[in-house]
Amino acid sequence: MLLVVAFGVILSTGLLSSAPILVNTVVELGLPVRLKSARPIDANLRISTYENINAIDYRDIDEPLQALIQTRFAGHVDRIVLSISTHWMHPWSSGALLANERINFRYFEALRENVDLVAGEWPVNDKTGANTDGLPLLDVVTGESMAEWYGVGAGDEILLSTTSASTEPSIVIRIAAVVRPKIPADPYWLGSASPFVSQANQRYTQQYSVMVPHDTFFEISRLHFPRSNSEIAWHVLLNQDTIQAENIPRLINTLASLQQDLGSNITYKSDLQNILLGYYTQSQGIRIPLFLLTAEIVLLALVYVVMTASLSVRMISREFAVLRSRGATKTQLFRIQFTEAILIAIVAWISGPGTGGLLIRLLGRFGPLIDLAGSELAADIPPNAWTAAFIGAAAGIAGLLLPVGPALKSSVVLQDQSTGREKPPVWQRLYLDVMLLALGLILLFRLQLYGGLTTGRVDWLLLLAPLTILLGAATLVVRIAPPMLAGMSRIAAAGRGLSAPLAFWQTARNSSQFAGLVILLTLANALGVLATGLNATLNASEIERSRYAAGSDIRLQSSKILSLNDFTDLPGVEKAVGVWRSSGTINLKNYRSFPTFDL
């Protein structure tokens, strides 16, 4: 019996220790998923400024800024990609100037390592000159989408003018190579900030960039845009695996003060601050149901501990009575039980966090966390897990010592008398069960006023509402059960035979034999109903959130601009994509963050 009691205390302590471990594990697993599901330009940073600089002057801006970013986001920066763009120019097509379309020159760092060559060859720095009309001729690299839009390929030329009012072209670009991104979804491209994505807006239907080498870019800027500012942009790509929940407050403060650190001439674009703030707020709400479920389970374990301890004490209560009759004091007998309880509690406290971590790892291997964590889950033990283990061990000590007090008051004579008839327990004589249920109803009314279990932070009074009601209702069942059993015994006595009346008489006269079991079963059933309801609520919530984010059941996504002709073989797609037509193409900006499949 002592081993059973010890196992109950150790298990309840481990369960209580698992609560903070589970909360931290779920929060840490969800944060990278949330960051990676966001648009790259939202989950990272794009810092930009406009300056009229040369190849030497830009380093005076680049080096201090990169040092600032590395300092402010120490340990979180994966890489910083430099992008420099010239002033926009307008293309010519079929002898007419396209005033509503623009093209500029851009240098994009480490471009060659991140693209595949589709056609042509990479240009060299000195491969420039003039065309047959004497206009400056520049070799450039372009993406597939721009090449398809203008119907050009490797070796073809496009005429450009510096203003929309020009009557003649001023520059000729020759397509030296057509490339495509190796991984279009790579954060390196920063989503909509990719040089191969058209920067269309309400004024300009298409805005493309053509790529040139580093040295060529500054030569082009010096010769053809001497008075124009160039846009210098730094794509700060963060290592999202290094961002943990405990870093969120510091990162939010860093982002809030970043604009002040950058100065008035440099701006940044990112939604990372709102993403982290929203996730931090959501993570606080996650703690409520997890703590609630864990508290329910721990309450079950503690009821089991008290019930088993009562049976254990009842087995040795006569030994206490005999020892007292032979001169042993209450203090000496209490020390024996207290020493046993302390030894069990020490073992439970030492093993509690480890047991809790093991339970979480089992959830990651066989339970619901396997979808997020895979088969291997490293459950770190936070400091508050030891605090929870201490609370669980203290509760275990209380549960082990509660039945000892009444047993120490009994003499041999009273012990023999009590075996025939037992008095109602103290909590029934003082109507503590009724008071507990009334308190639960008051807390439930308060919960209805607030409308939820959280008011922006963990409100323990609201959290105690369902626990108090469950425990009060369970103990009230123990009070109501004996009168009901007595009535049923009278009905059974009116019949023939003694088996049923004797069983009802015994349970009605000595309700303590089944009180603990009734409370345990009531709480277990309540926990099952609560878990089922919570699971259904979470499933419905995720379905609604997914539908709201998606806007439709299926969405098509591509790494390039697709013409409507590409969809002619797909029945029903013409109707689906017709609302996104823009000059004969499909605007793929509407396709961000959707599940993808290959056509």
XYZ file of C-alpha atoms in Angstrom:
599
model
C 0.000 0.000 0.000
C 2.872 2.366 0.782
C 4.336 1.766 -2.686
C 0.977 2.587 -4.262
C 0.780 5.841 -2.270
C 4.360 6.741 -3.204
C 3.631 6.079 -6.876
C 0.569 8.361 -6.688
C 2.560 11.234 -5.164
C 5.401 10.867 -7.699
C 2.946 10.704 -10.603
C 0.938 13.747 -9.454
C 4.162 15.732 -8.966
C 5.378 14.753 -12.424
C 2.041 15.761 -13.951
C 2.153 19.137 -12.245
C 5.759 19.647 -13.393
C 4.756 18.820 -16.959
C 2.443 21.862 -17.137
C 5.151 24.548 -17.571
C 7.208 22.152 -19.719
C 4.199 21.535 -21.976
C 3.408 25.252 -22.226
C 6.999 26.140 -23.136
C 7.232 23.243 -25.594
C 4.026 24.165 -27.418
C 4.984 27.841 -27.542
C 8.501 27.095 -28.805
C 7.203 24.653 -31.427
C 4.596 27.085 -32.679
C 6.835 30.157 -32.980
C 9.034 28.936 -35.892
C 5.919 27.643 -37.649
C 4.261 31.048 -37.275
C 7.326 32.883 -38.575
C 7.855 30.563 -41.531
C 4.187 30.725 -42.530
C 4.325 34.535 -42.741
C 5.363 36.349 -45.890
C 9.174 36.648 -46.079
C 8.993 40.437 -46.221
C 6.883 40.421 -43.044
C 8.991 37.954 -41.063
C 12.280 39.631 -42.022
C 13.422 43.235 -42.548
C 13.943 45.370 -45.612
C 15.932 48.504 -44.801
C 16.246 51.117 -47.537
C 17.466 54.636 -48.261
C 17.852 56.883 -51.313
C 21.272 58.376 -51.993
C 23.250 59.701 -54.964
C 26.479 57.789 -54.370
C 29.356 56.098 -56.142
C 31.119 52.771 -55.580
C 33.185 54.166 -52.710
C 30.653 56.357 -50.938
C 28.087 53.608 -50.471
C 30.466 51.757 -48.136
C 30.229 54.669 -45.710
C 26.543 53.822 -45.359
C 26.727 50.051 -45.753
C 29.349 49.160 -43.132
C 27.905 51.153 -40.158
C 24.389 49.917 -40.921
C 25.416 46.274 -41.126
C 27.299 46.659 -37.832
C 24.187 48.194 -36.241
C 21.982 45.326 -37.428
C 24.420 42.684 -36.201
C 24.518 44.404 -32.799
C 20.776 44.942 -32.386
C 19.828 41.468 -33.620
C 22.825 39.600 -32.229
C 22.569 35.877 -32.828
C 19.443 36.137 -34.988
C 20.828 37.425 -38.315
C 21.291 34.703 -40.918
C 22.537 36.965 -43.706
C 22.171 40.474 -45.110
C 21.583 40.741 -48.870
C 22.459 44.075 -50.529
C 20.327 45.418 -53.377
C 20.928 48.720 -55.255
C 18.558 50.103 -57.896
C 18.796 53.036 -60.288
C 16.115 55.509 -61.276
C 13.258 54.089 -63.370
C 13.138 54.234 -67.183
C 10.305 53.641 -69.677
C 10.494 50.890 -72.350
C 9.562 51.131 -76.018
C 7.480 48.534 -77.854
C 6.655 48.519 -81.571
C 7.917 52.076 -81.906
C 5.729 53.434 -79.082
C 6.773 54.549 -75.598
C 5.023 52.624 -72.792
C 4.434 55.414 -70.297
C 2.599 53.116 -67.876
C 5.490 50.624 -67.613
C 8.979 51.041 -66.176
C 12.331 49.248 -66.015
C 15.401 49.980 -63.881
C 18.898 48.574 -63.391
C 19.667 46.647 -60.244
C 22.587 44.976 -58.549
C 21.511 42.048 -56.330
C 24.126 40.435 -54.101
C 24.962 36.732 -54.655
C 22.511 36.543 -57.551
C 24.419 33.994 -59.619
C 24.442 31.407 -56.791
C 20.658 31.552 -56.394
C 19.399 31.335 -59.987
C 19.423 28.847 -62.839
C 20.460 29.971 -66.308
C 17.597 29.435 -68.774
C 19.106 30.986 -71.900
C 22.138 33.020 -72.941
C 25.354 33.737 -71.014
C 26.289 35.879 -68.052
C 27.498 39.348 -69.108
C 30.989 40.571 -68.296
C 31.784 44.025 -66.913
C 33.358 45.394 -70.082
C 30.778 44.023 -72.510
C 29.118 47.393 -73.242
C 29.173 49.675 -76.230
C 26.744 51.198 -78.719
C 24.151 49.849 -81.130
C 23.892 50.627 -84.814
C 22.085 53.907 -84.054
C 24.808 55.075 -81.697
C 22.770 54.594 -78.523
C 24.502 53.184 -75.396
C 24.162 49.402 -75.380
C 24.144 47.565 -72.044
C 24.138 43.799 -71.494
C 21.752 42.749 -68.721
C 20.213 39.698 -67.075
C 16.461 39.390 -66.790
C 13.957 36.995 -65.300
C 11.580 34.707 -67.140
C 8.503 36.767 -66.287
C 9.899 39.948 -67.836
C 11.159 38.063 -70.888
C 7.723 36.527 -71.436
C 5.946 39.843 -70.862
C 7.961 41.688 -73.511
C 8.363 38.623 -75.753
C 12.155 38.746 -75.767
C 14.939 36.217 -75.315
C 18.704 36.017 -75.116
C 20.262 38.416 -77.647
C 17.140 40.593 -78.067
C 17.139 44.306 -77.354
C 14.741 46.695 -75.566
C 14.796 50.462 -76.013
C 14.508 52.689 -72.904
C 13.887 56.381 -72.255
C 14.597 58.309 -69.082
C 11.222 60.114 -68.958
C 7.668 59.351 -70.029
C 7.693 62.465 -72.249
C 10.702 61.404 -74.321
C 10.260 61.284 -78.083
C 13.265 59.053 -78.723
C 14.974 56.248 -76.788
C 18.172 57.064 -74.912
C 19.505 53.613 -73.890
C 19.366 50.127 -75.356
C 19.537 47.004 -73.168
C 20.485 43.647 -74.646
C 19.258 40.493 -72.936
C 22.484 38.577 -72.287
C 20.849 35.894 -70.132
C 17.425 34.793 -68.946
C 17.370 33.232 -65.491
C 14.919 31.812 -62.995
C 15.212 31.506 -59.177
C 16.350 28.099 -57.955
C 13.948 28.275 -55.016
C 11.298 30.968 -55.576
C 10.046 30.630 -51.981
C 13.544 31.130 -50.508
C 13.552 34.054 -48.018
C 16.616 35.284 -49.949
C 14.220 36.817 -52.485
C 12.110 38.420 -49.741
C 8.843 37.586 -51.503
C 7.353 40.603 -53.249
C 10.713 42.444 -53.030
C 12.304 39.941 -55.416
C 13.997 41.535 -58.444
C 12.106 39.100 -60.671
C 8.653 40.109 -59.410
C 6.884 42.986 -61.119
C 6.481 45.924 -58.732
C 3.173 46.913 -60.308
C 1.011 49.511 -58.601
C -2.015 51.645 -59.349
C -0.007 54.020 -61.556
C 2.274 51.589 -63.386
C 0.947 48.275 -64.668
C 4.431 46.712 -64.784
C 7.747 47.599 -63.138
C 10.648 45.233 -63.777
C 14.336 45.204 -62.875
C 17.217 44.030 -65.046
C 20.343 42.741 -63.317
C 23.880 44.025 -63.887
C 27.189 43.263 -62.118
C 28.395 45.367 -59.177
C 30.988 47.482 -61.012
C 28.772 47.891 -64.066
C 25.946 49.202 -61.901
C 27.954 52.126 -60.547
C 29.283 52.904 -64.019
C 25.727 53.004 -65.378
C 24.631 55.164 -62.462
C 27.508 57.611 -63.028
C 27.027 57.933 -66.791
C 23.258 57.830 -67.191
C 21.841 58.906 -63.808
C 24.321 61.480 -62.498
C 21.694 63.553 -60.670
C 19.330 60.760 -59.618
C 19.253 58.955 -56.317
C 19.719 55.206 -56.161
C 17.727 53.034 -53.804
C 20.025 51.092 -51.476
C 18.217 48.237 -49.762
C 19.411 45.687 -47.234
C 17.399 42.497 -46.982
C 17.997 41.385 -43.386
C 17.205 37.660 -43.301
C 16.731 36.346 -39.782
C 17.465 32.824 -38.609
C 13.979 32.046 -37.351
C 15.090 28.900 -35.533
C 17.053 31.081 -33.086
C 14.012 33.192 -32.153
C 12.501 31.760 -28.990
C 9.544 32.834 -26.912
C 11.808 34.254 -24.211
C 13.445 36.516 -26.846
C 10.145 38.023 -27.999
C 10.005 40.995 -25.542
C 13.605 41.978 -26.345
C 13.043 41.721 -30.100
C 9.851 43.776 -29.870
C 11.710 46.512 -28.001
C 14.551 46.381 -30.551
C 12.135 46.744 -33.472
C 10.289 49.562 -31.711
C 13.509 51.569 -31.351
C 15.061 50.528 -34.680
C 13.773 53.528 -36.648
C 15.327 55.891 -34.107
C 18.636 54.028 -34.404
C 18.559 54.180 -38.205
C 17.937 57.906 -38.418
C 15.553 59.956 -40.532
C 17.063 59.136 -43.942
C 16.819 55.349 -43.595
C 13.527 53.464 -43.255
C 12.663 49.826 -42.772
C 9.724 47.657 -43.752
C 8.679 44.649 -41.726
C 5.681 43.263 -39.903
C 7.847 41.224 -37.544
C 6.957 43.361 -34.533
C 3.225 42.756 -35.002
C 3.797 39.044 -35.676
C 5.813 38.610 -32.471
C 3.425 40.729 -30.419
C 0.420 38.803 -31.728
C 2.081 35.467 -31.087
C 3.132 36.505 -27.590
C -0.471 37.488 -26.814
C -1.748 34.202 -28.226
C 0.823 32.231 -26.252
C -0.502 33.746 -23.039
C -3.971 32.507 -23.984
C -2.609 29.028 -24.663
C -1.497 28.771 -21.056
C -5.079 28.935 -19.797
C -6.468 25.663 -21.257
C -3.178 23.845 -20.687
C -3.012 24.863 -17.048
C -6.707 24.063 -16.677
C -6.336 20.550 -18.069
C -3.173 19.926 -16.075
C -4.814 21.171 -12.885
C -7.712 18.780 -13.521
C -5.345 15.849 -13.964
C -3.333 16.795 -10.876
C -6.538 17.131 -8.881
C -7.466 13.613 -9.942
C -4.054 12.356 -8.888
C -4.273 14.121 -5.524
C -7.740 12.671 -4.867
C -6.247 9.281 -5.659
C -3.376 9.988 -3.251
C -5.700 11.045 -0.424
C -7.990 8.072 -1.006
C -5.118 5.591 -1.061
C -3.481 7.262 1.960
C -6.762 6.968 3.874
C -6.887 3.258 3.118
C -3.249 2.916 4.155
C -3.815 4.745 7.435
C -6.960 2.726 8.088
C -4.903 -0.446 7.752
C -2.427 0.690 10.429
C -4.835 2.685 12.615
C -5.176 -0.215 15.049
C -1.372 -0.350 15.328
C -1.443 3.347 16.289
C -4.069 2.609 18.922
C -2.033 -0.286 20.361
C 1.168 1.821 20.420
C -0.647 4.648 22.185
C -1.940 2.212 24.797
C 1.666 1.167 25.409
C 2.933 4.710 26.001
C 3.699 6.098 22.557
C 2.782 9.767 22.184
C 0.904 11.366 19.303
C 4.037 13.323 18.390
C 6.108 10.166 18.049
C 3.502 8.484 15.876
C 3.115 11.626 13.763
C 6.880 11.768 13.265
C 6.811 8.269 11.813
C 4.176 9.224 9.231
C 5.781 12.621 8.608
C 9.157 10.999 7.910
C 7.556 8.629 5.415
C 5.751 11.537 3.739
C 8.951 13.637 3.553
C 10.941 10.771 2.017
C 8.246 10.190 -0.605
C 7.966 13.948 -1.291
C 11.755 14.339 -1.741
C 11.808 11.525 -4.272
C 8.768 13.047 -6.007
C 10.341 16.537 -6.119
C 13.652 15.266 -7.515
C 12.010 13.050 -10.122
C 9.064 15.367 -10.904
C 10.629 17.556 -13.639
C 12.266 14.526 -15.238
C 8.961 12.658 -15.176
C 7.203 15.693 -16.664
C 9.807 15.988 -19.414
C 9.434 12.277 -20.169
C 5.661 12.683 -20.477
C 6.116 15.559 -22.950
C 8.619 13.534 -24.990
C 6.071 10.716 -25.144
C 3.521 13.230 -26.432
C 6.023 14.226 -29.101
C 6.652 10.615 -30.098
C 3.180 9.060 -29.806
C 0.796 11.911 -28.951
C -0.676 15.009 -30.577
C 2.646 16.899 -30.665
C 4.076 14.491 -33.225
C 2.585 16.559 -36.072
C 4.686 19.548 -35.027
C 7.759 17.963 -33.514
C 8.194 14.718 -35.436
C 9.390 11.668 -33.570
C 12.115 13.446 -31.603
C 11.120 16.222 -29.206
C 13.649 17.894 -26.928
C 11.598 19.060 -23.957
C 13.708 21.546 -22.005
C 13.008 21.786 -18.298
C 12.336 25.432 -17.317
C 13.046 26.691 -13.774
C 9.341 26.986 -12.941
C 9.016 23.217 -13.475
C 10.972 22.761 -10.252
C 8.616 25.203 -8.542
C 5.638 23.225 -9.805
C 7.307 20.013 -8.576
C 7.765 21.574 -5.137
C 4.077 22.515 -5.036
C 3.138 18.996 -6.100
C 5.382 17.460 -3.441
C 3.899 19.760 -0.780
C 0.396 18.787 -1.876
C 1.454 15.141 -1.682
C 2.673 15.633 1.898
C -0.649 17.231 2.804
C -2.552 14.373 1.200
C -0.493 11.790 3.095
C -0.862 13.518 6.469
C -4.539 14.490 6.310
C -5.841 11.026 7.304
C -3.272 10.704 10.108
C -4.890 13.198 12.508
C -8.146 11.291 13.153
C -6.236 7.999 13.424
C -4.012 9.356 16.230
C -7.032 10.337 18.366
C -8.465 6.854 18.531
C -7.889 4.535 21.476
C -8.231 0.771 21.241
C -11.850 0.942 22.403
C -12.755 3.763 20.009
C -10.953 1.947 17.234
C -13.076 -1.157 17.768
C -16.239 0.948 17.902
C -15.336 2.838 14.717
C -15.017 -0.363 12.743
C -18.753 -0.904 13.246
C -19.969 2.606 12.500
C -18.221 5.680 11.162
C -19.164 9.334 11.529
C -19.502 11.587 8.498
C -16.228 13.274 7.629
C -15.436 16.774 8.895
C -16.049 18.453 5.520
C -19.556 16.995 5.493
C -20.323 17.973 9.081
C -19.170 21.546 8.389
C -20.954 21.651 4.982
C -17.712 22.537 3.246
C -18.898 20.755 0.103
C -21.947 23.002 -0.138
C -19.813 26.076 0.494
C -17.333 24.931 -2.161
C -20.101 24.485 -4.720
C -21.540 27.918 -3.849
C -18.093 29.454 -4.282
C -17.790 27.752 -7.650
C -21.118 29.182 -8.782
C -19.991 32.681 -7.727
C -16.760 32.267 -9.708
C -18.788 30.961 -12.653
C -20.952 34.107 -12.523
C -17.754 36.172 -12.499
C -16.517 34.171 -15.466
C -19.724 34.997 -17.352
C -19.183 38.693 -16.646
C -15.666 38.644 -18.086
C -16.690 36.446 -21.010
C -13.564 34.270 -20.972
C -10.835 32.661 -18.936
C -8.345 35.422 -19.663
C -8.419 39.193 -19.521
C -5.062 39.733 -21.226
C -3.212 37.763 -18.552
C -3.715 34.556 -16.566
C -6.511 35.246 -14.036
C -6.262 32.479 -11.459
C -9.661 33.296 -9.942
C -11.291 32.637 -13.296
C -9.163 29.531 -13.721
C -10.369 28.207 -10.371
C -14.048 28.528 -11.378
C -14.405 25.200 -13.254
C -12.123 23.389 -10.801
C -14.146 24.581 -7.806
C -17.445 23.620 -9.414
C -16.185 20.153 -10.327
C -14.793 19.447 -6.879
C -17.872 20.907 -5.155
C -20.229 18.871 -7.318
C -18.211 15.687 -6.741
C -18.243 16.073 -2.953
C -21.933 16.981 -3.022
C -22.619 13.679 -4.757
C -21.052 11.941 -1.756
C -23.498 13.811 0.536
C -26.541 12.992 -1.580
C -25.615 9.371 -2.247
C -26.275 7.908 1.290
C -29.924 9.121 1.502
C -30.513 7.841 -1.999
C -28.963 4.487 -1.109
C -31.077 4.325 2.079
C -34.234 4.829 0.023
C -33.135 2.175 -2.426
C -32.386 -0.191 0.492
C -35.995 0.168 1.731
C -37.240 -0.665 -1.744
C -34.891 -3.650 -1.890
C -35.965 -4.824 1.597
C -39.579 -5.025 0.428
C -38.564 -7.759 -1.979
C -37.352 -11.295 -1.414
C -33.769 -12.179 -0.480
C -31.098 -10.491 1.645
C -28.234 -9.884 -0.799
C -29.466 -6.567 -2.219
C -30.761 -5.103 1.119
C -27.499 -5.974 2.911
C -25.416 -4.318 0.187
C -27.531 -1.134 0.269
C -27.561 -1.048 4.123
C -23.781 -1.365 4.270
C -23.072 1.397 1.751
C -25.740 3.722 3.183
C -24.397 3.323 6.755
C -20.675 3.659 5.857
C -20.411 6.022 2.875
C -16.691 6.660 3.376
C -15.963 3.338 1.707
C -17.001 4.646 -1.680
C -16.670 8.447 -1.180
C -13.196 8.635 -2.647
C -14.124 6.419 -5.573
C -17.198 8.553 -6.342
C -15.128 11.749 -6.298
C -12.453 10.146 -8.480
C -14.940 8.899 -11.074
C -16.835 12.197 -11.117
C -13.674 14.199 -11.728
C -12.483 11.712 -14.360
C -15.769 11.982 -16.270
C -15.691 15.786 -15.978
C -12.122 15.843 -17.275
C -13.108 13.694 -20.262
C -16.023 15.989 -21.123
C -13.799 19.070 -20.732
C -11.038 17.624 -22.937
C -13.537 16.553 -25.605
C -15.190 19.972 -25.652
C -11.858 21.773 -25.759
C -10.634 19.575 -28.618
C -13.805 20.228 -30.633
C -13.503 23.967 -29.974
C -9.853 24.054 -31.100
C -10.627 22.059 -34.256
C -13.517 24.375 -35.174
C -11.339 27.405 -34.475
C -8.502 26.163 -36.700
C -10.912 25.363 -39.539
C -12.456 28.831 -39.368
C -9.042 30.527 -39.174
C -7.790 28.528 -42.172
C -10.832 29.371 -44.257
C -10.578 33.027 -43.328
C -6.886 33.143 -44.254
C -7.385 31.216 -47.500
C -10.570 32.794 -48.776
C -11.272 29.767 -50.977
C -10.870 26.012 -51.051
C -8.101 25.897 -53.687
C -5.603 28.536 -54.759
C -3.072 28.223 -57.567
C 0.463 29.523 -57.115
C 3.342 29.919 -59.527
C 6.863 31.330 -59.414
C 6.210 33.412 -62.548
C 3.452 35.405 -64.195
C 1.172 32.978 -66.041
C -0.892 33.923 -69.057
C -4.493 32.811 -69.231
C -3.547 30.482 -72.065
C -1.660 28.334 -69.572
C -4.980 27.407 -67.965
C -6.910 26.381 -71.064
C -6.485 22.673 -70.297
C -7.902 23.013 -66.786
C -11.739 22.862 -66.803
C -13.408 25.454 -64.623
C -10.222 27.437 -63.951
C -11.176 30.242 -66.380
C -14.087 31.180 -64.121
C -11.990 30.845 -60.972
C -9.144 33.110 -62.075
C -11.099 35.558 -64.183
C -11.519 38.071 -61.348
C -7.729 38.474 -61.117
C -7.113 39.364 -64.769
C -4.734 42.257 -65.314
C -3.802 43.070 -68.900
C -4.083 39.454 -69.963
C -2.146 38.027 -66.993
C -2.947 36.698 -63.552
C -1.772 38.849 -60.679
C -0.009 36.330 -58.448
C 0.074 38.731 -55.499
C -3.318 37.290 -54.632
C -1.767 33.840 -54.259
C 0.532 34.429 -51.300
C 0.435 32.133 -48.230
C -1.746 29.470 -49.872
C -1.132 25.730 -50.122
C 0.587 24.994 -53.430
C 0.574 22.157 -55.914
C 2.200 21.602 -59.289
C 0.151 22.044 -62.436
